[in-house]
Amino acid sequence: MPQPRAPHRIAVVAPSPVSMFNLAIPEMLFGKVEVAGRPGYEVVICAAEPGPVPTSGGLDLYVRHGLDAVRGADTVLVAGTGEPFEPESRIVTAVRDAAGAGKRIASLCTGAFQLAEAGLLQGRRATTYWAHAEELRRRYPHVDLRGDVLYVQDGPYLTSSGYAAGIDLCLHIIRTDYGAAVANEVARRALVAPVRPGGQTQFTQTPLPPERGNACADTRGWAMRNLDKPLTLTDLARHAGVSVRTLTRRFHAESGVSPLQWLLHQRIERAKELLETTALPMDQVARACGLGTADSLRGHLVRRTGLTPSGYRAQFSRLATAGAAGTEAAGVTSSVA
């Protein structure tokens, strides 16, 4: 009988003055991952100098661990800082050494400046908080900066833009490590949106309504529960109790994409989850996620992932470790072991 997998070790590096929100995101999400009843991750927060670390909010946080924690980690995640343009030399060295040892390296918000200073992003796609994108481009012209997206992965290096985009990056990491079902369950438990595509915009041009992110929340939840149905813009607007035009405007302000783009993304994510966790035939997968036919499923999945449904299942199926999964066509709720 195979032995349970050891927790994936993540060292979260806190530059000074660190963003408290950036430090809270990994604990909130990685700490909720359970696989076969065991923690999926072990998270350690560390700093260049153990002890009190100033935050960008004016408080001090006591960090027990120094950068030795980086050497024992599988993934190194550098948090953002209120002084993004002054990378800390000890952190830069630790990150560079970790990359040389083959570890996965990620950054939240302005943590990308530390990765760029370490030379890890040269010739690679990366992003950072939109307000500092031009400065990163000026200082590190050889970085292929994508200044208007939520997060980017280029090989073993991942970068995210500001604030809530760090949630998206962490969910992407969880999905990569443990699959769509686990990532979506973590999102549900943390009361955050499911995994969003990294190419989604950072909302730098569209003013947000005062209730940012909440006006269409009930309709998004309703749509997620009814992905197997042929939902239209009119259906979504009727549920929200507004006109199609108002729904489209509010939806784009909150999510950065149109309602139908968001809906298609969720359908594809559901299809991935079913391919990973069930043995359903392709036509049943297509119907369960609202994509209609196996041909439609194939076309969308190839465009999104470069893999056919059968190829995706062969590469990412969790059935070998999860056991028999549920096969309810309208909404599989099986968990990954």
Short mmCIF file of C-alpha atoms in Angstrom, two decimals:
data_model
loop_
_atom_site.label_atom_id
_atom_site.label_comp_id
_atom_site.label_asym_id
_atom_site.label_seq_id
_atom_site.Cartn_x
_atom_site.Cartn_y
_atom_site.Cartn_z
CA MET A 1 0.00 0.00 0.00
CA PRO A 2 1.52 3.38 -0.99
CA GLN A 3 2.67 5.59 1.88
CA PRO A 4 0.92 8.99 2.33
CA ARG A 5 2.71 11.83 0.64
CA ALA A 6 4.71 14.12 2.95
CA PRO A 7 3.48 17.73 3.15
CA HIS A 8 4.90 20.07 0.53
CA ARG A 9 7.13 22.56 2.35
CA ILE A 10 6.68 26.27 1.58
CA ALA A 11 8.97 28.99 2.92
CA VAL A 12 7.25 32.38 2.85
CA VAL A 13 9.89 35.12 2.89
CA ALA A 14 8.92 38.39 4.59
CA PRO A 15 10.91 41.39 3.30
CA SER A 16 10.81 44.53 5.44
CA PRO A 17 8.38 46.32 5.65
CA VAL A 18 6.22 43.34 4.70
CA SER A 19 2.59 43.37 3.58
CA MET A 20 0.49 41.69 6.30
CA PHE A 21 -2.09 40.75 3.68
CA ASN A 22 0.57 38.98 1.63
CA LEU A 23 1.58 36.94 4.68
CA ALA A 24 -2.03 36.06 5.50
CA ILE A 25 -2.81 34.65 2.03
CA PRO A 26 -0.48 31.59 2.13
CA GLU A 27 -1.60 30.65 5.67
CA MET A 28 -5.26 31.09 4.76
CA LEU A 29 -5.10 28.91 1.64
CA PHE A 30 -2.25 26.40 2.00
CA GLY A 31 -3.31 25.77 5.59
CA LYS A 32 -6.72 24.54 4.41
CA VAL A 33 -5.34 21.82 2.12
CA GLU A 34 -5.91 18.29 3.36
CA VAL A 35 -5.09 15.17 1.37
CA ALA A 36 -6.16 11.77 2.75
CA GLY A 37 -6.81 13.46 6.08
CA ARG A 38 -3.28 14.88 6.31
CA PRO A 39 -1.97 18.43 5.73
CA GLY A 40 -0.97 19.03 2.13
CA TYR A 41 1.47 21.81 3.01
CA GLU A 42 3.83 22.85 5.77
CA VAL A 43 4.20 26.66 5.74
CA VAL A 44 7.06 28.47 7.47
CA ILE A 45 7.38 32.26 7.51
CA CYS A 46 10.96 33.51 7.56
CA ALA A 47 12.89 36.76 7.33
CA ALA A 48 16.42 37.96 6.68
CA GLU A 49 16.70 38.69 10.39
CA PRO A 50 14.55 36.67 12.83
CA GLY A 51 12.64 38.77 15.31
CA PRO A 52 10.41 41.83 14.89
CA VAL A 53 9.75 42.63 11.22
CA PRO A 54 8.09 45.98 10.39
CA THR A 55 4.96 45.85 8.25
CA SER A 56 3.75 48.32 5.66
CA GLY A 57 0.84 49.05 8.03
CA GLY A 58 3.09 50.36 10.80
CA LEU A 59 2.98 47.29 13.05
CA ASP A 60 5.74 44.83 13.88
CA LEU A 61 5.36 41.07 13.38
CA TYR A 62 7.57 38.62 15.24
CA VAL A 63 9.10 36.14 12.77
CA ARG A 64 10.85 33.21 14.43
CA HIS A 65 12.72 31.76 11.45
CA GLY A 66 15.64 33.06 9.42
CA LEU A 67 16.49 32.29 5.82
CA ASP A 68 17.75 28.82 6.76
CA ALA A 69 14.10 27.82 6.24
CA VAL A 70 14.54 28.46 2.51
CA ARG A 71 17.04 25.62 2.20
CA GLY A 72 14.57 23.07 3.53
CA ALA A 73 11.64 24.22 1.40
CA ASP A 74 10.20 22.77 -1.79
CA THR A 75 8.69 26.13 -2.80
CA VAL A 76 9.91 29.62 -1.87
CA LEU A 77 7.28 32.38 -1.88
CA VAL A 78 8.47 35.99 -1.51
CA ALA A 79 5.86 38.37 -0.10
CA GLY A 80 5.43 41.98 -1.18
CA THR A 81 6.95 44.92 0.64
CA GLY A 82 6.32 48.62 1.09
CA GLU A 83 9.81 49.30 -0.29
CA PRO A 84 9.71 47.38 -3.56
CA PHE A 85 12.61 49.19 -5.18
CA GLU A 86 15.18 48.18 -2.54
CA PRO A 87 15.65 44.40 -2.73
CA GLU A 88 17.29 42.92 0.39
CA SER A 89 20.64 41.38 -0.54
CA ARG A 90 20.32 38.41 1.84
CA ILE A 91 16.88 37.57 0.46
CA VAL A 92 18.12 37.93 -3.12
CA THR A 93 21.00 35.55 -2.40
CA ALA A 94 18.75 33.02 -0.67
CA VAL A 95 16.26 33.08 -3.54
CA ARG A 96 19.00 32.72 -6.15
CA ASP A 97 20.51 29.77 -4.28
CA ALA A 98 17.09 28.14 -3.94
CA ALA A 99 16.50 28.48 -7.67
CA GLY A 100 19.90 26.94 -8.32
CA ALA A 101 18.85 23.99 -6.17
CA GLY A 102 15.82 23.43 -8.39
CA LYS A 103 13.14 24.77 -6.06
CA ARG A 104 9.96 26.42 -7.29
CA ILE A 105 10.11 30.19 -6.73
CA ALA A 106 7.09 32.49 -6.51
CA SER A 107 6.34 36.07 -5.52
CA LEU A 108 3.32 38.03 -4.43
CA CYS A 109 2.86 41.63 -5.51
CA THR A 110 6.17 43.57 -5.31
CA GLY A 111 8.08 40.46 -4.27
CA ALA A 112 8.82 40.22 -8.00
CA PHE A 113 11.53 42.87 -7.52
CA GLN A 114 13.47 40.42 -5.33
CA LEU A 115 13.20 37.71 -8.02
CA ALA A 116 14.23 40.14 -10.75
CA GLU A 117 17.22 41.34 -8.72
CA ALA A 118 18.26 37.69 -8.32
CA GLY A 119 18.29 37.38 -12.12
CA LEU A 120 15.58 34.72 -12.17
CA LEU A 121 13.20 36.61 -14.44
CA GLN A 122 15.61 37.56 -17.20
CA GLY A 123 13.98 36.71 -20.53
CA ARG A 124 10.96 35.28 -18.72
CA ARG A 125 7.35 36.36 -18.48
CA ALA A 126 6.45 37.98 -15.15
CA THR A 127 4.09 40.45 -13.55
CA THR A 128 3.80 42.66 -10.47
CA TYR A 129 1.35 45.15 -9.00
CA TRP A 130 0.28 47.43 -11.84
CA ALA A 131 1.26 50.64 -9.99
CA HIS A 132 4.91 49.49 -9.92
CA ALA A 133 5.04 47.74 -13.30
CA GLU A 134 6.77 50.58 -15.12
CA GLU A 135 9.45 50.84 -12.45
CA LEU A 136 10.16 47.11 -12.65
CA ARG A 137 10.33 47.40 -16.45
CA ARG A 138 12.75 50.34 -16.17
CA ARG A 139 15.04 48.64 -13.66
CA TYR A 140 14.96 45.19 -15.28
CA PRO A 141 14.43 45.71 -19.02
CA HIS A 142 15.20 42.08 -19.85
CA VAL A 143 12.10 40.86 -17.98
CA ASP A 144 9.17 40.09 -20.30
CA LEU A 145 6.78 42.06 -18.12
CA ARG A 146 3.05 41.42 -18.45
CA GLY A 147 1.78 44.40 -16.48
CA ASP A 148 -1.96 43.84 -16.84
CA VAL A 149 -2.52 40.23 -15.76
CA LEU A 150 -3.25 38.55 -12.41
CA TYR A 151 -0.40 36.06 -12.32
CA VAL A 152 2.15 34.42 -14.61
CA GLN A 153 4.01 31.12 -14.53
CA ASP A 154 7.11 30.74 -16.65
CA GLY A 155 8.82 27.44 -15.90
CA PRO A 156 9.49 27.10 -12.15
CA TYR A 157 8.96 30.83 -11.54
CA LEU A 158 5.60 32.36 -10.67
CA THR A 159 4.71 36.00 -10.07
CA SER A 160 1.44 37.69 -9.19
CA SER A 161 0.14 41.22 -9.26
CA GLY A 162 -1.19 42.98 -6.19
CA TYR A 163 -3.60 42.26 -3.36
CA ALA A 164 -6.21 39.56 -4.16
CA ALA A 165 -4.22 38.29 -7.16
CA GLY A 166 -2.02 36.58 -4.59
CA ILE A 167 -5.03 34.41 -3.75
CA ASP A 168 -5.31 33.41 -7.40
CA LEU A 169 -1.63 32.50 -7.57
CA CYS A 170 -1.80 30.36 -4.41
CA LEU A 171 -4.91 28.55 -5.70
CA HIS A 172 -3.05 27.95 -8.98
CA ILE A 173 -0.17 26.38 -7.01
CA ILE A 174 -2.59 24.17 -5.07
CA ARG A 175 -4.26 23.10 -8.29
CA THR A 176 -0.88 22.27 -9.85
CA ASP A 177 0.15 20.20 -6.82
CA TYR A 178 -3.11 18.48 -5.89
CA GLY A 179 -5.62 19.01 -8.70
CA ALA A 180 -8.70 21.07 -9.46
CA ALA A 181 -10.99 19.37 -6.93
CA VAL A 182 -8.70 20.21 -4.01
CA ALA A 183 -8.13 23.80 -5.19
CA ASN A 184 -11.84 24.39 -5.66
CA GLU A 185 -12.62 22.94 -2.22
CA VAL A 186 -10.03 25.25 -0.64
CA ALA A 187 -11.62 28.21 -2.45
CA ARG A 188 -15.03 27.21 -1.12
CA ARG A 189 -13.76 26.83 2.43
CA ALA A 190 -11.94 30.18 2.28
CA LEU A 191 -15.01 31.88 0.73
CA VAL A 192 -13.02 33.14 -2.24
CA ALA A 193 -13.54 32.81 -5.99
CA PRO A 194 -12.47 29.55 -7.67
CA VAL A 195 -9.22 29.47 -9.63
CA ARG A 196 -9.21 32.36 -12.10
CA PRO A 197 -7.14 32.39 -15.30
CA GLY A 198 -3.82 34.16 -14.88
CA GLY A 199 -4.39 36.20 -18.04
CA GLN A 200 -7.32 38.02 -16.49
CA THR A 201 -6.74 41.76 -16.16
CA GLN A 202 -5.79 43.65 -13.00
CA PHE A 203 -8.79 46.04 -13.25
CA THR A 204 -6.56 49.07 -13.75
CA GLN A 205 -8.93 50.90 -16.10
CA THR A 206 -12.45 50.03 -14.90
CA PRO A 207 -13.75 51.89 -11.82
CA LEU A 208 -15.27 49.46 -9.32
CA PRO A 209 -18.63 49.92 -7.59
CA PRO A 210 -18.59 50.50 -3.81
CA GLU A 211 -19.57 46.87 -3.12
CA ARG A 212 -16.54 45.61 -5.06
CA GLY A 213 -16.89 41.93 -5.72
CA ASN A 214 -20.29 41.45 -4.06
CA ALA A 215 -23.02 42.73 -6.36
CA CYS A 216 -23.00 39.62 -8.55
CA ALA A 217 -21.78 37.15 -5.92
CA ASP A 218 -25.14 35.40 -5.52
CA THR A 219 -25.53 35.06 -9.28
CA ARG A 220 -22.01 33.67 -9.65
CA GLY A 221 -22.76 31.10 -6.95
CA TRP A 222 -26.05 30.19 -8.60
CA ALA A 223 -24.33 29.79 -11.96
CA MET A 224 -21.66 27.54 -10.41
CA ARG A 225 -24.43 25.28 -9.08
CA ASN A 226 -26.07 25.14 -12.51
CA LEU A 227 -23.14 24.73 -14.89
CA ASP A 228 -24.81 21.70 -16.46
CA LYS A 229 -27.62 23.92 -17.75
CA PRO A 230 -27.49 26.05 -20.95
CA LEU A 231 -27.25 29.40 -19.15
CA THR A 232 -27.55 32.59 -21.18
CA LEU A 233 -26.90 36.25 -20.44
CA THR A 234 -30.64 36.66 -20.03
CA ASP A 235 -30.75 33.86 -17.46
CA LEU A 236 -27.93 35.45 -15.46
CA ALA A 237 -29.49 38.91 -15.62
CA ARG A 238 -32.90 37.53 -14.58
CA HIS A 239 -31.35 35.84 -11.55
CA ALA A 240 -29.53 39.07 -10.60
CA GLY A 241 -32.71 41.09 -11.10
CA VAL A 242 -31.07 43.57 -13.46
CA SER A 243 -30.86 44.23 -17.18
CA VAL A 244 -28.33 42.41 -19.35
CA ARG A 245 -26.45 45.67 -19.83
CA THR A 246 -26.23 46.33 -16.08
CA LEU A 247 -25.18 42.75 -15.37
CA THR A 248 -22.44 42.92 -17.98
CA ARG A 249 -21.10 46.20 -16.58
CA ARG A 250 -21.14 45.02 -12.96
CA PHE A 251 -19.73 41.60 -13.81
CA HIS A 252 -16.79 43.07 -15.70
CA ALA A 253 -16.08 45.54 -12.91
CA GLU A 254 -15.93 42.74 -10.35
CA SER A 255 -14.21 39.95 -12.28
CA GLY A 256 -12.39 41.69 -15.13
CA VAL A 257 -14.13 39.60 -17.80
CA SER A 258 -17.58 39.43 -19.34
CA PRO A 259 -20.24 37.13 -17.80
CA LEU A 260 -19.97 34.66 -20.69
CA GLN A 261 -16.16 34.62 -20.53
CA TRP A 262 -16.37 33.93 -16.81
CA LEU A 263 -18.97 31.23 -17.37
CA LEU A 264 -16.86 29.51 -20.04
CA HIS A 265 -13.85 29.53 -17.73
CA GLN A 266 -15.88 27.90 -14.95
CA ARG A 267 -17.21 25.27 -17.36
CA ILE A 268 -13.69 24.39 -18.45
CA GLU A 269 -12.50 24.27 -14.84
CA ARG A 270 -15.37 21.93 -13.97
CA ALA A 271 -14.46 19.76 -16.97
CA LYS A 272 -10.86 19.56 -15.76
CA GLU A 273 -12.06 18.55 -12.31
CA LEU A 274 -14.26 15.79 -13.73
CA LEU A 275 -11.48 14.53 -15.99
CA GLU A 276 -9.13 14.41 -13.00
CA THR A 277 -11.46 12.80 -10.49
CA THR A 278 -13.92 10.59 -12.42
CA ALA A 279 -14.00 8.00 -15.17
CA LEU A 280 -17.03 9.57 -16.84
CA PRO A 281 -17.19 9.23 -20.65
CA MET A 282 -16.34 12.42 -22.51
CA ASP A 283 -19.91 13.14 -23.61
CA GLN A 284 -21.07 12.95 -19.98
CA VAL A 285 -18.26 15.26 -18.87
CA ALA A 286 -19.29 17.73 -21.58
CA ARG A 287 -22.94 17.65 -20.48
CA ALA A 288 -22.11 17.89 -16.78
CA CYS A 289 -20.16 21.12 -17.25
CA GLY A 290 -22.50 22.64 -19.84
CA LEU A 291 -20.20 22.37 -22.86
CA GLY A 292 -22.74 20.27 -24.74
CA THR A 293 -20.85 17.69 -26.75
CA ALA A 294 -17.58 15.80 -26.60
CA ASP A 295 -16.42 17.72 -29.69
CA SER A 296 -17.13 21.04 -28.00
CA LEU A 297 -15.30 19.89 -24.87
CA ARG A 298 -12.33 18.85 -26.98
CA GLY A 299 -12.15 22.17 -28.83
CA HIS A 300 -12.30 24.30 -25.68
CA LEU A 301 -9.83 22.17 -23.74
CA VAL A 302 -7.29 22.07 -26.56
CA ARG A 303 -7.45 25.86 -26.88
CA ARG A 304 -7.04 26.34 -23.13
CA THR A 305 -4.49 23.65 -22.27
CA GLY A 306 -3.08 22.28 -25.52
CA LEU A 307 -4.33 18.82 -24.51
CA THR A 308 -7.26 16.74 -25.68
CA PRO A 309 -9.66 15.54 -22.94
CA SER A 310 -8.20 12.03 -23.05
CA GLY A 311 -4.67 13.46 -22.99
CA TYR A 312 -5.54 15.71 -20.06
CA ARG A 313 -7.05 12.78 -18.13
CA ALA A 314 -4.00 10.61 -18.83
CA GLN A 315 -1.68 13.31 -17.51
CA PHE A 316 -3.63 14.61 -14.52
CA SER A 317 -6.02 11.84 -13.40
CA ARG A 318 -6.14 11.43 -9.61
CA LEU A 319 -8.07 8.17 -9.71
CA ALA A 320 -5.00 6.09 -8.91
CA THR A 321 -4.74 7.73 -5.50
CA ALA A 322 -8.30 8.85 -4.94
CA GLY A 323 -10.04 5.54 -5.57
CA ALA A 324 -13.39 5.34 -7.27
CA ALA A 325 -14.90 8.79 -7.69
CA GLY A 326 -18.54 9.73 -7.74
CA THR A 327 -20.16 9.81 -11.14
CA GLU A 328 -23.13 12.13 -10.77
CA ALA A 329 -23.21 13.91 -14.07
CA ALA A 330 -24.66 17.16 -12.72
CA GLY A 331 -22.10 17.95 -10.07
CA VAL A 332 -19.46 15.56 -8.77
CA THR A 333 -18.48 16.26 -5.16
CA SER A 334 -15.88 13.56 -4.61
CA SER A 335 -12.71 14.55 -2.77
CA VAL A 336 -9.13 13.78 -3.74
CA ALA A 337 -7.20 11.45 -1.54
#
